[in-house]
Structure formats: C-alpha cells, structure tokens
Amino acid sequence: AYYSEKQKQHLYSISDEQLRPYFPENKAVNGLFEVVKRIYGITAKERTDVDVWHPEVRFFELYDENNELRGSFYLDLYAREHKRGGAWMDDCVGQMRKADGTLQKPVAYLTCNFNRPVNGKPALFTHDEVITLFHEFGHGLHHMLTRIETAGVSGISGVPWDAVELPSPGMANWCWAPEARAVISGRLDAGEPRARE
C-alpha cells in the first residue's frame, strides 16, 4: 500500500487523501447499490426495525427484479474501540431448505474500519476504501445471491478459498469504470463527480 500510494503520487500528482472529499459515505454507499442494481437488477432496501450490536450498524435486504427477497446484510462501516481491524465479509446465516420446506434466506456481515462522520459532516472515504467496500460487497453478493439450498455449499460455504476471491475483485474493478465513478463520487460541497478524472 505504501509503494502503490507513492507511485500514484508520482504518476498522477495526487494522493488518495486528496480524493477523500469526492467520496462522501452516502454517495459511495448509495452509488454501490446503484451499480449493483444496474448490473444484477438487485435493489437494496434499508430496514431500521432490526436489532443491531451498535447504533452505527445498518441492516439491508436485497430484492431482485421480481421483488423476491434474495438475502440481507448488516453493514458495519466505522472503526471503533474493541473492534477487530481490517475489512471483511462473513456469513451470518446460510441459505438452506429447512425440514418444513421453508427456505431460509442468507444473511451476511459486511464490516469495514473507515473513519466515522465528524462534527455532523458525513464520513469521507478514500478511493481505496471505496474499492474495499466494493470488494467486500462482492463477497456478500456471492453469499446472498446463491440459488443453492443446501447449507454446506450455499453462498460462500464449501467454496475453496481461491475461488471465494473471484467475485470480489470483479466488484472492486467497477470502481475504475467511468459510469460507476459517476454514481459513487461527488464532491461534498459541489456534488460534482470524479467520473472522468
């Protein structure tokens, strides 16, 4: 990360920190959902009536074009005391057909350690953090969009670790596409996207 940041500064005369004002949380998160909707026809809908372990954690459900619930996830974006560092996706509940015939839908945890909002202003992400968000959401989509109904092999379960990493870089690569950058970025004070730069 250190050398890639140095190379970025050398080649483009810009640092990731200088890009932070262009990636306010609401643009990055809502833009991620818009990209997913355009690619997969999946809509994310927030629910506020679900118990969470911290007031900053959010809960979303994913619906397909037929308004079928495909899965849901907890979104825990901010660093805080006693929270493990890094970013990851984990399965909370795997999809499976139960003995009574009902289908248990998958639930995922998407966890990051980004800077939280300060002084009533939204959190600002670096481009690398947005890439991380997309990467982890790629894992989440792998888990939540499964059609497999056997718990041991649905979603990310039973998938070799090298194959688990296939969907996530694909999602992360969308952060470089001009069409995606137009919806994931916008300067906080002006709303202008960084789509072409």
CSV table of C-alpha atoms in Angstrom, one decimal:
chain,number,residue,atom,x,y,z
A,1,ALA,CA,0.0,0.0,0.0
A,2,TYR,CA,2.8,2.4,0.8
A,3,TYR,CA,4.6,2.0,-2.5
A,4,SER,CA,1.4,2.0,-4.5
A,5,GLU,CA,0.5,5.3,-2.9
A,6,LYS,CA,3.9,6.7,-3.7
A,7,GLN,CA,3.6,5.5,-7.3
A,8,LYS,CA,0.2,7.1,-7.6
A,9,GLN,CA,1.6,10.4,-6.3
A,10,HIS,CA,4.5,10.2,-8.7
A,11,LEU,CA,2.4,9.3,-11.8
A,12,TYR,CA,-0.6,11.4,-11.2
A,13,SER,CA,0.5,14.1,-8.7
A,14,ILE,CA,-2.4,13.2,-6.4
A,15,SER,CA,-2.8,11.3,-3.2
A,16,ASP,CA,-5.7,9.1,-2.0
A,17,GLU,CA,-6.2,11.6,0.8
A,18,GLN,CA,-6.7,14.4,-1.7
A,19,LEU,CA,-9.5,12.4,-3.3
A,20,ARG,CA,-11.3,11.9,0.1
A,21,PRO,CA,-13.7,14.9,-0.4
A,22,TYR,CA,-15.0,13.2,-3.6
A,23,PHE,CA,-16.2,10.1,-1.8
A,24,PRO,CA,-18.7,11.0,0.9
A,25,GLU,CA,-20.3,8.0,2.5
A,26,ASN,CA,-23.8,8.5,1.2
A,27,LYS,CA,-22.5,8.8,-2.4
A,28,ALA,CA,-20.2,5.8,-2.1
A,29,VAL,CA,-22.8,3.5,-0.4
A,30,ASN,CA,-25.8,4.6,-2.5
A,31,GLY,CA,-23.6,4.5,-5.6
A,32,LEU,CA,-22.5,0.9,-4.8
A,33,PHE,CA,-26.2,0.0,-4.6
A,34,GLU,CA,-26.9,1.7,-7.9
A,35,VAL,CA,-24.1,-0.1,-9.6
A,36,VAL,CA,-25.4,-3.4,-8.2
A,37,LYS,CA,-28.9,-2.6,-9.4
A,38,ARG,CA,-27.6,-1.8,-12.9
A,39,ILE,CA,-25.5,-4.9,-13.2
A,40,TYR,CA,-27.7,-7.5,-11.4
A,41,GLY,CA,-31.1,-5.9,-11.1
A,42,ILE,CA,-30.8,-6.1,-7.3
A,43,THR,CA,-32.3,-3.4,-5.1
A,44,ALA,CA,-31.0,-2.7,-1.6
A,45,LYS,CA,-33.7,-1.6,0.9
A,46,GLU,CA,-32.7,-0.5,4.4
A,47,ARG,CA,-34.6,-1.7,7.4
A,48,THR,CA,-34.5,0.1,10.7
A,49,ASP,CA,-36.5,-2.4,12.8
A,50,VAL,CA,-33.8,-5.0,13.1
A,51,ASP,CA,-31.7,-5.4,16.2
A,52,VAL,CA,-28.0,-4.4,15.7
A,53,TRP,CA,-25.0,-4.6,18.0
A,54,HIS,CA,-24.1,-0.9,17.7
A,55,PRO,CA,-26.1,2.2,16.7
A,56,GLU,CA,-24.0,2.8,13.7
A,57,VAL,CA,-24.6,-0.6,12.2
A,58,ARG,CA,-27.2,-0.7,9.4
A,59,PHE,CA,-29.3,-3.5,8.0
A,60,PHE,CA,-30.4,-4.0,4.4
A,61,GLU,CA,-32.4,-6.5,2.4
A,62,LEU,CA,-31.7,-7.3,-1.3
A,63,TYR,CA,-34.6,-7.8,-3.7
A,64,ASP,CA,-34.4,-8.9,-7.3
A,65,GLU,CA,-36.4,-7.5,-10.2
A,66,ASN,CA,-39.4,-9.8,-9.3
A,67,ASN,CA,-39.3,-8.2,-5.7
A,68,GLU,CA,-38.1,-11.6,-4.3
A,69,LEU,CA,-36.0,-11.3,-1.2
A,70,ARG,CA,-32.6,-12.8,-2.1
A,71,GLY,CA,-30.7,-12.1,1.1
A,72,SER,CA,-29.9,-9.4,3.7
A,73,PHE,CA,-26.8,-8.0,5.3
A,74,TYR,CA,-25.5,-5.9,8.2
A,75,LEU,CA,-23.3,-3.0,7.2
A,76,ASP,CA,-20.8,-2.0,9.9
A,77,LEU,CA,-18.6,0.7,8.3
A,78,TYR,CA,-16.7,2.5,11.1
A,79,ALA,CA,-13.7,1.8,13.2
A,80,ARG,CA,-14.3,1.8,17.0
A,81,GLU,CA,-12.7,0.7,20.2
A,82,HIS,CA,-12.5,-3.1,20.6
A,83,LYS,CA,-13.5,-3.8,17.0
A,84,ARG,CA,-11.1,-6.1,15.0
A,85,GLY,CA,-9.2,-4.1,12.4
A,86,GLY,CA,-9.4,-4.6,8.6
A,87,ALA,CA,-12.4,-5.2,6.4
A,88,TRP,CA,-14.2,-8.5,5.8
A,89,MET,CA,-17.4,-10.2,4.9
A,90,ASP,CA,-18.7,-13.2,6.8
A,91,ASP,CA,-21.8,-15.3,6.7
A,92,CYS,CA,-24.3,-14.9,9.5
A,93,VAL,CA,-26.9,-17.3,8.1
A,94,GLY,CA,-26.5,-19.5,5.0
A,95,GLN,CA,-29.3,-20.2,2.6
A,96,MET,CA,-30.9,-23.6,3.1
A,97,ARG,CA,-34.2,-25.5,2.6
A,98,LYS,CA,-35.5,-26.4,6.1
A,99,ALA,CA,-37.1,-29.7,7.0
A,100,ASP,CA,-40.6,-28.0,7.0
A,101,GLY,CA,-40.0,-26.9,3.4
A,102,THR,CA,-39.4,-23.2,4.1
A,103,LEU,CA,-36.4,-21.5,2.5
A,104,GLN,CA,-34.0,-19.8,5.0
A,105,LYS,CA,-32.5,-16.8,3.2
A,106,PRO,CA,-28.9,-15.9,3.5
A,107,VAL,CA,-27.6,-13.1,5.8
A,108,ALA,CA,-24.1,-11.6,5.7
A,109,TYR,CA,-21.9,-9.3,7.7
A,110,LEU,CA,-20.1,-6.6,5.8
A,111,THR,CA,-17.5,-5.0,8.1
A,112,CYS,CA,-15.0,-2.2,7.5
A,113,ASN,CA,-13.0,0.2,9.7
A,114,PHE,CA,-13.4,3.5,8.0
A,115,ASN,CA,-13.3,6.9,9.6
A,116,ARG,CA,-16.7,7.8,11.1
A,117,PRO,CA,-18.5,11.1,10.5
A,118,VAL,CA,-17.1,14.1,12.3
A,119,ASN,CA,-18.8,17.2,13.6
A,120,GLY,CA,-22.1,16.4,11.9
A,121,LYS,CA,-20.5,16.0,8.5
A,122,PRO,CA,-20.7,12.7,6.6
A,123,ALA,CA,-17.8,10.3,6.6
A,124,LEU,CA,-15.4,10.8,3.7
A,125,PHE,CA,-13.8,7.7,2.1
A,126,THR,CA,-10.6,7.4,0.1
A,127,HIS,CA,-10.8,5.7,-3.3
A,128,ASP,CA,-9.0,2.7,-1.8
A,129,GLU,CA,-11.7,2.5,0.9
A,130,VAL,CA,-14.4,2.6,-1.8
A,131,ILE,CA,-12.6,-0.2,-3.6
A,132,THR,CA,-12.5,-2.2,-0.3
A,133,LEU,CA,-16.3,-1.6,0.2
A,134,PHE,CA,-17.0,-2.9,-3.3
A,135,HIS,CA,-14.6,-5.9,-2.8
A,136,GLU,CA,-16.3,-6.9,0.4
A,137,PHE,CA,-19.8,-6.4,-1.1
A,138,GLY,CA,-18.6,-8.7,-3.9
A,139,HIS,CA,-18.1,-11.4,-1.3
A,140,GLY,CA,-21.5,-10.5,0.1
A,141,LEU,CA,-23.2,-10.9,-3.2
A,142,HIS,CA,-21.6,-14.3,-3.7
A,143,HIS,CA,-23.2,-15.3,-0.4
A,144,MET,CA,-26.6,-13.6,-0.7
A,145,LEU,CA,-27.4,-14.3,-4.4
A,146,THR,CA,-26.9,-18.0,-4.2
A,147,ARG,CA,-29.6,-20.3,-5.6
A,148,ILE,CA,-28.2,-23.4,-3.8
A,149,GLU,CA,-30.5,-24.6,-1.0
A,150,THR,CA,-28.0,-26.9,0.8
A,151,ALA,CA,-26.4,-25.2,3.7
A,152,GLY,CA,-22.9,-26.7,3.4
A,153,VAL,CA,-22.4,-25.5,-0.1
A,154,SER,CA,-24.7,-22.4,-0.5
A,155,GLY,CA,-23.2,-18.9,-0.8
A,156,ILE,CA,-19.5,-18.9,0.3
A,157,SER,CA,-19.8,-22.2,2.2
A,158,GLY,CA,-17.8,-25.1,0.9
A,159,VAL,CA,-16.1,-22.9,-1.7
A,160,PRO,CA,-12.3,-23.2,-1.9
A,161,TRP,CA,-10.5,-20.1,-0.6
A,162,ASP,CA,-9.0,-19.2,-4.0
A,163,ALA,CA,-12.5,-19.4,-5.6
A,164,VAL,CA,-14.0,-17.3,-2.8
A,165,GLU,CA,-11.8,-14.4,-4.1
A,166,LEU,CA,-13.3,-14.5,-7.6
A,167,PRO,CA,-16.4,-12.3,-7.3
A,168,SER,CA,-14.8,-9.7,-5.0
A,169,PRO,CA,-12.2,-8.3,-7.4
A,170,GLY,CA,-14.8,-8.2,-10.1
A,171,MET,CA,-16.9,-5.9,-8.0
A,172,ALA,CA,-13.9,-3.8,-6.9
A,173,ASN,CA,-13.0,-3.3,-10.6
A,174,TRP,CA,-16.2,-1.4,-11.1
A,175,CYS,CA,-14.7,1.5,-9.0
A,176,TRP,CA,-12.5,2.3,-12.0
A,177,ALA,CA,-15.3,2.4,-14.6
A,178,PRO,CA,-16.3,6.0,-15.5
A,179,GLU,CA,-20.1,5.0,-15.4
A,180,ALA,CA,-19.6,3.7,-11.9
A,181,ARG,CA,-17.4,6.6,-10.7
A,182,ALA,CA,-20.2,9.0,-11.8
A,183,VAL,CA,-22.6,7.5,-9.2
A,184,ILE,CA,-20.1,6.6,-6.4
A,185,SER,CA,-18.4,10.0,-6.2
A,186,GLY,CA,-19.4,13.7,-5.9
A,187,ARG,CA,-17.6,16.4,-4.1
A,188,LEU,CA,-19.4,17.1,-0.8
A,189,ASP,CA,-19.6,20.9,-1.3
A,190,ALA,CA,-20.5,20.8,-5.0
A,191,GLY,CA,-21.9,17.4,-5.9
A,192,GLU,CA,-19.6,17.1,-8.9
A,193,PRO,CA,-18.5,13.6,-9.8
A,194,ARG,CA,-14.9,12.5,-10.4
A,195,ALA,CA,-16.1,10.3,-13.3
A,196,ARG,CA,-13.5,11.3,-16.0
A,197,GLU,CA,-10.5,12.1,-13.8
